[in-house]
PDB file of C-alpha atoms and ligand atoms in Angstrom:
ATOM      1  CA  UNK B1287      19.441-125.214 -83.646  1.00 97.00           C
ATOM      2  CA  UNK B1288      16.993-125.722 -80.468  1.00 98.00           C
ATOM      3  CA  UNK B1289      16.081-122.376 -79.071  1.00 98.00           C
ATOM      4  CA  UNK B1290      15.214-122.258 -75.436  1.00 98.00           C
ATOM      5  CA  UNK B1291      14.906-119.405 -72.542  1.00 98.00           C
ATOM      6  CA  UNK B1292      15.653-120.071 -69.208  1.00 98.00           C
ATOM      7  CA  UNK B1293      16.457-117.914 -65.879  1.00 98.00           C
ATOM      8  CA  UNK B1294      19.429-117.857 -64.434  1.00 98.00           C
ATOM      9  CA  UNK B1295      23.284-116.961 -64.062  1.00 98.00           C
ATOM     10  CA  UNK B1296      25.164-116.321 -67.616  1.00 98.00           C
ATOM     11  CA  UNK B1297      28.265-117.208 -65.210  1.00 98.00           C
ATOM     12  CA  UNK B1298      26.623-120.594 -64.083  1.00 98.00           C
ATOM     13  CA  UNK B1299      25.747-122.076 -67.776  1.00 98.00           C
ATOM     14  CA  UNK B1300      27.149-125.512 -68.492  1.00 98.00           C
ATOM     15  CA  UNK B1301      26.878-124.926 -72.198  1.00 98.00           C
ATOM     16  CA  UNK B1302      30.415-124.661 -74.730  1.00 99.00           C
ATOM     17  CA  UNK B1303      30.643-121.343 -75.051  1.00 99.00           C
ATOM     18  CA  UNK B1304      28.748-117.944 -73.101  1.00 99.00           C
ATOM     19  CA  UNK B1305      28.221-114.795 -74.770  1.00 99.00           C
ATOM     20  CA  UNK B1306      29.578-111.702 -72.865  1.00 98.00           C
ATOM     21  CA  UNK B1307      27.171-108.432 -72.982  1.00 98.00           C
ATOM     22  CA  UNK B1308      30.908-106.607 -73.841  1.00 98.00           C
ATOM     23  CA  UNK B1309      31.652-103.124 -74.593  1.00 97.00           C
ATOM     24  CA  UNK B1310      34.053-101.753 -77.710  1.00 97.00           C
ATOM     25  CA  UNK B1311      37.365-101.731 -75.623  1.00 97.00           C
ATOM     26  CA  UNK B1312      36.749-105.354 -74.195  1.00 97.00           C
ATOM     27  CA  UNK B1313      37.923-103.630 -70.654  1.00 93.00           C
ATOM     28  CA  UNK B1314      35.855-105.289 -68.562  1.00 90.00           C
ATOM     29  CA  UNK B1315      33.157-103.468 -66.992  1.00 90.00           C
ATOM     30  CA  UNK B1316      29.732-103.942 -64.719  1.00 93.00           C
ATOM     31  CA  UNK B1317      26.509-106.304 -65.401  1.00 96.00           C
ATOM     32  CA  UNK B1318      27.801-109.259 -66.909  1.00 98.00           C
ATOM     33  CA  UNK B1319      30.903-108.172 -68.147  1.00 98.00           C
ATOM     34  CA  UNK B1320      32.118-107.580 -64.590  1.00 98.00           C
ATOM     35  CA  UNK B1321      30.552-111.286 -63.510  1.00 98.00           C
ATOM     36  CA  UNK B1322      31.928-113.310 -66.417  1.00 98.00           C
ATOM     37  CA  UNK B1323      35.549-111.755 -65.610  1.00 98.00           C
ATOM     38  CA  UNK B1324      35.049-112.396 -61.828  1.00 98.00           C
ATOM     39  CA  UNK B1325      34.016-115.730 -62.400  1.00 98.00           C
ATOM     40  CA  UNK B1326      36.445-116.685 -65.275  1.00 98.00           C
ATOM     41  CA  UNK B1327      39.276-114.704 -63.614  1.00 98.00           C
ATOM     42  CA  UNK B1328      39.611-111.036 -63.756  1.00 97.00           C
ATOM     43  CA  UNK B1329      43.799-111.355 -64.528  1.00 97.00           C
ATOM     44  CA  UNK B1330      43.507-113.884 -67.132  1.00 98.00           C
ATOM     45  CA  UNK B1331      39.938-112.944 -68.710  1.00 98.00           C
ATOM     46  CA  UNK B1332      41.426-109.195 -69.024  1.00 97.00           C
ATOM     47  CA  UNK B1333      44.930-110.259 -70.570  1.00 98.00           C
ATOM     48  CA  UNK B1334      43.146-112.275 -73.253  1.00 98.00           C
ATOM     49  CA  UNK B1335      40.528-109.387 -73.792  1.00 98.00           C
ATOM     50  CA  UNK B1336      43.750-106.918 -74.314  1.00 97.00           C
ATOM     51  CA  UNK B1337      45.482-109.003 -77.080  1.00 97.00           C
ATOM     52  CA  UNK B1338      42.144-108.636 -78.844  1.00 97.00           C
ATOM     53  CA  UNK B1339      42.405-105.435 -79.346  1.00 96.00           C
ATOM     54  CA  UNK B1340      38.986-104.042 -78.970  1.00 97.00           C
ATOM     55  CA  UNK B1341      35.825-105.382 -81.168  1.00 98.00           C
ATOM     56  CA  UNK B1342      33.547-103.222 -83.092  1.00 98.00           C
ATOM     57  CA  UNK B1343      29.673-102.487 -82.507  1.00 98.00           C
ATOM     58  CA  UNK B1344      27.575-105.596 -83.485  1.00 98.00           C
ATOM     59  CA  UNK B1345      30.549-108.375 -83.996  1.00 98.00           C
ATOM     60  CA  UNK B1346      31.993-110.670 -81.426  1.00 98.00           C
ATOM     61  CA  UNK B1347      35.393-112.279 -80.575  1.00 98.00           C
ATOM     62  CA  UNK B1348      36.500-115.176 -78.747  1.00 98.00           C
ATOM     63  CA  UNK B1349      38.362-115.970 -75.291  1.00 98.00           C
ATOM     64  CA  UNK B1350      39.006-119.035 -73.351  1.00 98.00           C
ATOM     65  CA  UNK B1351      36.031-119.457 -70.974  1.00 98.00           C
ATOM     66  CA  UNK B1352      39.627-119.813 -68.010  1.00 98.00           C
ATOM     67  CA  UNK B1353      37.392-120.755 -64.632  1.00 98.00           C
ATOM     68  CA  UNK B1354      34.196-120.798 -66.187  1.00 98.00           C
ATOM     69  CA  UNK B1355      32.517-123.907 -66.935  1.00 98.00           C
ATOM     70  CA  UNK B1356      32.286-122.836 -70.373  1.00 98.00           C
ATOM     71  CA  UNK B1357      35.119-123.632 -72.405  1.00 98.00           C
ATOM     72  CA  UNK B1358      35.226-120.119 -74.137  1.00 98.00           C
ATOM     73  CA  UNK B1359      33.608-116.621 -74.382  1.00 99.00           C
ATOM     74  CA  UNK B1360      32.767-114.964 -76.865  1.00 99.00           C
ATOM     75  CA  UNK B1361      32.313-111.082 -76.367  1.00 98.00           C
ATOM     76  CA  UNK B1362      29.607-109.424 -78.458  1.00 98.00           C
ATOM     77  CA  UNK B1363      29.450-105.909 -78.365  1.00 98.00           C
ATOM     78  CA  UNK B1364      25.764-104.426 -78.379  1.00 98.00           C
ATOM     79  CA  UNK B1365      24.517-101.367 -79.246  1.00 98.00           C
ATOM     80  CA  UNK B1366      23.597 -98.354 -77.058  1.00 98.00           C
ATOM     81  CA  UNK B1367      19.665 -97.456 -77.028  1.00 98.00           C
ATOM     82  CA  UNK B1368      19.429 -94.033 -78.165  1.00 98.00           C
ATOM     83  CA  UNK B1369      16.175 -93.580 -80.087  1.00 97.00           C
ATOM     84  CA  UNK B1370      15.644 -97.117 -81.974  1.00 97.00           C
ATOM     85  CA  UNK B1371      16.256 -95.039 -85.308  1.00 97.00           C
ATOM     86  CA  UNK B1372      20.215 -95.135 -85.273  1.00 98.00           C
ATOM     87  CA  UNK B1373      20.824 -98.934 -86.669  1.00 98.00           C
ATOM     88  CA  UNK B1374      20.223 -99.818 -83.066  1.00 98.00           C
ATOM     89  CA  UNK B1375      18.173-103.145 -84.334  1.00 98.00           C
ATOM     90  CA  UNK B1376      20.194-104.351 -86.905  1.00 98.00           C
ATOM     91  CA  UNK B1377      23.754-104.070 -84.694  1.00 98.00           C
ATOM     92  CA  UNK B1378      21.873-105.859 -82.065  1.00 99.00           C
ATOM     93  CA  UNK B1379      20.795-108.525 -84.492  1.00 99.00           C
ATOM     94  CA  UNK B1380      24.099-108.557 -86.011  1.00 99.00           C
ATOM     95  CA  UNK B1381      25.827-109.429 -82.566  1.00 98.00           C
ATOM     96  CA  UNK B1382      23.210-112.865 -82.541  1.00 99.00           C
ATOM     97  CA  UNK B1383      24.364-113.778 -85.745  1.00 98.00           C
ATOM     98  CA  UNK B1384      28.216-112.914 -85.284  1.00 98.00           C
ATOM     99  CA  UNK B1385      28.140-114.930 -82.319  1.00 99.00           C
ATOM    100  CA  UNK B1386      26.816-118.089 -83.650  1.00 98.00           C
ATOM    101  CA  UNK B1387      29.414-117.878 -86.345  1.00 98.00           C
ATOM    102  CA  UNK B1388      32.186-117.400 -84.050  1.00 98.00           C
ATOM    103  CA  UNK B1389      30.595-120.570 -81.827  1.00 98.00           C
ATOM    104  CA  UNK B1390      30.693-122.505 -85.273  1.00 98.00           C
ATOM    105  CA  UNK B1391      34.329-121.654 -86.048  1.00 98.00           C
ATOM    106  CA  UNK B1392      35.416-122.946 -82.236  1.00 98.00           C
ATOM    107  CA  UNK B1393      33.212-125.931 -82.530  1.00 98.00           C
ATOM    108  CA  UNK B1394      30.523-125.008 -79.697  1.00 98.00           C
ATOM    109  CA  UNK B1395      27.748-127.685 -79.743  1.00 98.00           C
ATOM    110  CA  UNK B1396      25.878-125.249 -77.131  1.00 98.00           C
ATOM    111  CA  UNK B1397      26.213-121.105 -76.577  1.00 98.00           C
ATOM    112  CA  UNK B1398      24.352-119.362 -73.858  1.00 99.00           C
ATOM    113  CA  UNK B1399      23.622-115.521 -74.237  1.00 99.00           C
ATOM    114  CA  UNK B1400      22.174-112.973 -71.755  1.00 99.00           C
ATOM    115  CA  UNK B1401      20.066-110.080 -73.259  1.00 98.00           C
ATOM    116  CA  UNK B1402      22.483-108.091 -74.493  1.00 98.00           C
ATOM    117  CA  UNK B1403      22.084-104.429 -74.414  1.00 98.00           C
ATOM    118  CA  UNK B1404      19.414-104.342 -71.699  1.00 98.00           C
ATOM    119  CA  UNK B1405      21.286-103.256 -68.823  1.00 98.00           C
ATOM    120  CA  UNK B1406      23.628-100.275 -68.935  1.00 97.00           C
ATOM    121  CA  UNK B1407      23.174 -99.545 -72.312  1.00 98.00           C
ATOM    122  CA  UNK B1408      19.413 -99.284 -72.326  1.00 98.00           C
ATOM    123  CA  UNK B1409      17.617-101.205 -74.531  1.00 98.00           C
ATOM    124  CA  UNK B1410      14.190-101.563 -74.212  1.00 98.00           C
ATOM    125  CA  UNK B1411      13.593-105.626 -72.807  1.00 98.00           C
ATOM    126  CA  UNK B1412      11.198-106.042 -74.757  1.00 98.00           C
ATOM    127  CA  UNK B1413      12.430-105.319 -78.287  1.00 98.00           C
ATOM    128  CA  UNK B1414      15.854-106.606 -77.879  1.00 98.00           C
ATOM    129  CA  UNK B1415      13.915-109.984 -76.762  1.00 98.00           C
ATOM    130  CA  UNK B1416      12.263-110.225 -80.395  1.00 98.00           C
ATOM    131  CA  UNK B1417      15.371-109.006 -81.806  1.00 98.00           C
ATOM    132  CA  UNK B1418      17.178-112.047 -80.416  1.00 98.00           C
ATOM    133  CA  UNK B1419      14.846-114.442 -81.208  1.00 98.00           C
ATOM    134  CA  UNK B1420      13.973-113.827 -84.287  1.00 98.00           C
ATOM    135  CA  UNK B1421      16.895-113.002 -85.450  1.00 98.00           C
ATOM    136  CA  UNK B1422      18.174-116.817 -83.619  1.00 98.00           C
ATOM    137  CA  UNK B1423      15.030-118.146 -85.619  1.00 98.00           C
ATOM    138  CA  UNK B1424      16.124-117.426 -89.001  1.00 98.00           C
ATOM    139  CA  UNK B1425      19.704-119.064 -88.010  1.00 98.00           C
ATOM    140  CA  UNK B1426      20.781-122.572 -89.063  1.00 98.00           C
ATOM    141  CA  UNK B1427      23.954-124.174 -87.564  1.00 98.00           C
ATOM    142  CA  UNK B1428      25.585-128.024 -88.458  1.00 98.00           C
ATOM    143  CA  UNK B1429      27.475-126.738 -85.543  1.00 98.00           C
ATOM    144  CA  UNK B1430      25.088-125.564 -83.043  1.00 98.00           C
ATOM    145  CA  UNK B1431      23.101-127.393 -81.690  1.00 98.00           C
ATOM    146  CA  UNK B1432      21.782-125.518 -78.412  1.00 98.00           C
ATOM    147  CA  UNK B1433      21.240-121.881 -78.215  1.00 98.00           C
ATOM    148  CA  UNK B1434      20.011-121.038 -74.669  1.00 99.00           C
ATOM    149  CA  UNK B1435      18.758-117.589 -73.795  1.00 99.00           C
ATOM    150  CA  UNK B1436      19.360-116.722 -69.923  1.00 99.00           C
ATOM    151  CA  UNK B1437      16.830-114.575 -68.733  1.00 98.00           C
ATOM    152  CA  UNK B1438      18.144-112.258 -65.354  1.00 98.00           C
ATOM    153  CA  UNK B1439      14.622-111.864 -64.392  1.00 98.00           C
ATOM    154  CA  UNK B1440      11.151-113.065 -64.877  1.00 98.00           C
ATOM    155  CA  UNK B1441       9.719-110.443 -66.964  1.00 98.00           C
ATOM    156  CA  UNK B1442      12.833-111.325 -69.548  1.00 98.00           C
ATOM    157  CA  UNK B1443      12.104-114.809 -69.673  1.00 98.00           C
ATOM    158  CA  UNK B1444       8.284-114.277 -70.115  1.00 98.00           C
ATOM    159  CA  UNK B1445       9.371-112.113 -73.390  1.00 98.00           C
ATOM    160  CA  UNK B1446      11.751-114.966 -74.597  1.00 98.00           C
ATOM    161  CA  UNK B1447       8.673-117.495 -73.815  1.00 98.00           C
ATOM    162  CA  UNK B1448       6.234-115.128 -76.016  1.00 98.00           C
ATOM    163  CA  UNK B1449       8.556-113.987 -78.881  1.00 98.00           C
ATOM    164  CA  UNK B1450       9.667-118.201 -79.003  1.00 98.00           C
ATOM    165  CA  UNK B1451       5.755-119.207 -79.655  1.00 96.00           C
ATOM    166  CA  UNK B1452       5.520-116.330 -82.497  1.00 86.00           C
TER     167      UNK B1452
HETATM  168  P1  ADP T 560      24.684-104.102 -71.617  1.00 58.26           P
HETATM  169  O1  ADP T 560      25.834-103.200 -71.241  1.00 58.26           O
HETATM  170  O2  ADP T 560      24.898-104.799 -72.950  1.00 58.26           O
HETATM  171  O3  ADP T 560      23.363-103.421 -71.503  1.00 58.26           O
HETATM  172  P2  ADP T 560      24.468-105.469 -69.022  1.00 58.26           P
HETATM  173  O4  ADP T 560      25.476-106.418 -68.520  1.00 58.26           O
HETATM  174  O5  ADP T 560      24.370-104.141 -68.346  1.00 58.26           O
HETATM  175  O6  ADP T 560      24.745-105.315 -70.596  1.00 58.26           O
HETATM  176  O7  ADP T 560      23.035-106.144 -68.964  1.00 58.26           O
HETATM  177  C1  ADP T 560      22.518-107.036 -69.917  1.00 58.26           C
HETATM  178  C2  ADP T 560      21.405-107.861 -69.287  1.00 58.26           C
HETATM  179  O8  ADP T 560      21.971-108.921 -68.530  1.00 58.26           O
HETATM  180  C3  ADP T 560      20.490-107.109 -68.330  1.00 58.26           C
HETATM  181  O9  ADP T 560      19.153-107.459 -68.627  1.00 58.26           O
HETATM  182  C4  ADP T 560      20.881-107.635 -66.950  1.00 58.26           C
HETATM  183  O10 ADP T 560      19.775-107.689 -66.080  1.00 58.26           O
HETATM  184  C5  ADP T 560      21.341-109.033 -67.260  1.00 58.26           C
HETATM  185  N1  ADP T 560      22.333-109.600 -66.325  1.00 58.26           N
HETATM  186  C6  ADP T 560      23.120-108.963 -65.414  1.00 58.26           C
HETATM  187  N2  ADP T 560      23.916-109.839 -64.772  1.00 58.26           N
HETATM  188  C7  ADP T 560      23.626-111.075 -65.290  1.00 58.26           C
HETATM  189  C8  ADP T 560      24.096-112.405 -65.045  1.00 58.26           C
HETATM  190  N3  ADP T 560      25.037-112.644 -64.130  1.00 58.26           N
HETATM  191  N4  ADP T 560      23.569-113.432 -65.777  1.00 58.26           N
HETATM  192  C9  ADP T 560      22.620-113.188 -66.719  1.00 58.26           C
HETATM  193  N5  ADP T 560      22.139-111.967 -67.000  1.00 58.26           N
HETATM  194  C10 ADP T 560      22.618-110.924 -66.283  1.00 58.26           C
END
């Protein structure tokens, strides 16, 4: 799998499948939940979320990507930041690796993620950027071939940049 980092859009990626920053209830919500069902389709993105039936802390599930260019989604659910000493790491770690198995059971060449767990549910930028990566680093895929990490700002994709020369 080639790692890279660039800035930009999760909603924009070209790429096979984009990971969604999702909650538990796969409801829908703000950051980019609320962009990646505005862009897919709000109707359709949240009747495919309901038959899911919600998705535990740390695993992901699977969608058609609808208007995206993606052809799917795949909605990881990270962990809320409390202190870093409630299993905050290893759910976040787990979501990387749950959602490159999930991209290798639909197929997906290429998977974009954002930085899960940064936004609303707090995560310091900075740890969850090493989480990702090395967690991404210690992956191998037959399947995947791409794994793009889409920074929102610059400080996120200077952390990606750093953690990816470690
Ligand atoms: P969480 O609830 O998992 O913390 P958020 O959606 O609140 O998820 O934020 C996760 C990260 O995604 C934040 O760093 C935020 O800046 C970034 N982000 C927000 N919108 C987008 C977008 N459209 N594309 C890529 N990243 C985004």
């Amino acid at each position: 799998m080639r790692i890279e980092a660039v800035i930009g859009d999760i909603t924009k990626q070209q790429v096979d499948a984009v990971v969604n920053a999702a909650n538990s209830a796969l409801a829908g919500g703000g950051g980019v939940d609320g962009a990646i069902h505005r862009a897919a389709g709000a109707d359709q993105m949240h009747e495919a979320c309901a038959r899911l039936g919600g998705c535990p802390t740390g695993d992901a599930k699977a969608t058609p990507g609808f208007g995206l260019a993606a052809k799917w989604v795949i909605h990881a659910v990270g962990p809320r930041y409390r202190d870093g000493r409630h299993g905050e790491a290893e759910a976040l770690a787990s979501c990387y690796r749950r959602s490159k198995e999930v991209a290798e059971v639909l197929g997906a060449a290429s998977i974009a993620f954002p930085a899960i767990s940064t936004g609303i549910y707090g995560y310091p930028p900075e740890e969850a950027a090493h989480v990702a990566v090395q967690t991404l680093k210690g992956l191998e895929s037959k399947i995947v071939m791409l794994v793009r990490l889409v920074a929102f700002d610059e400080y996120t994709l200077s952390l990606y940049q750093r953690e990816l020369r470690l």
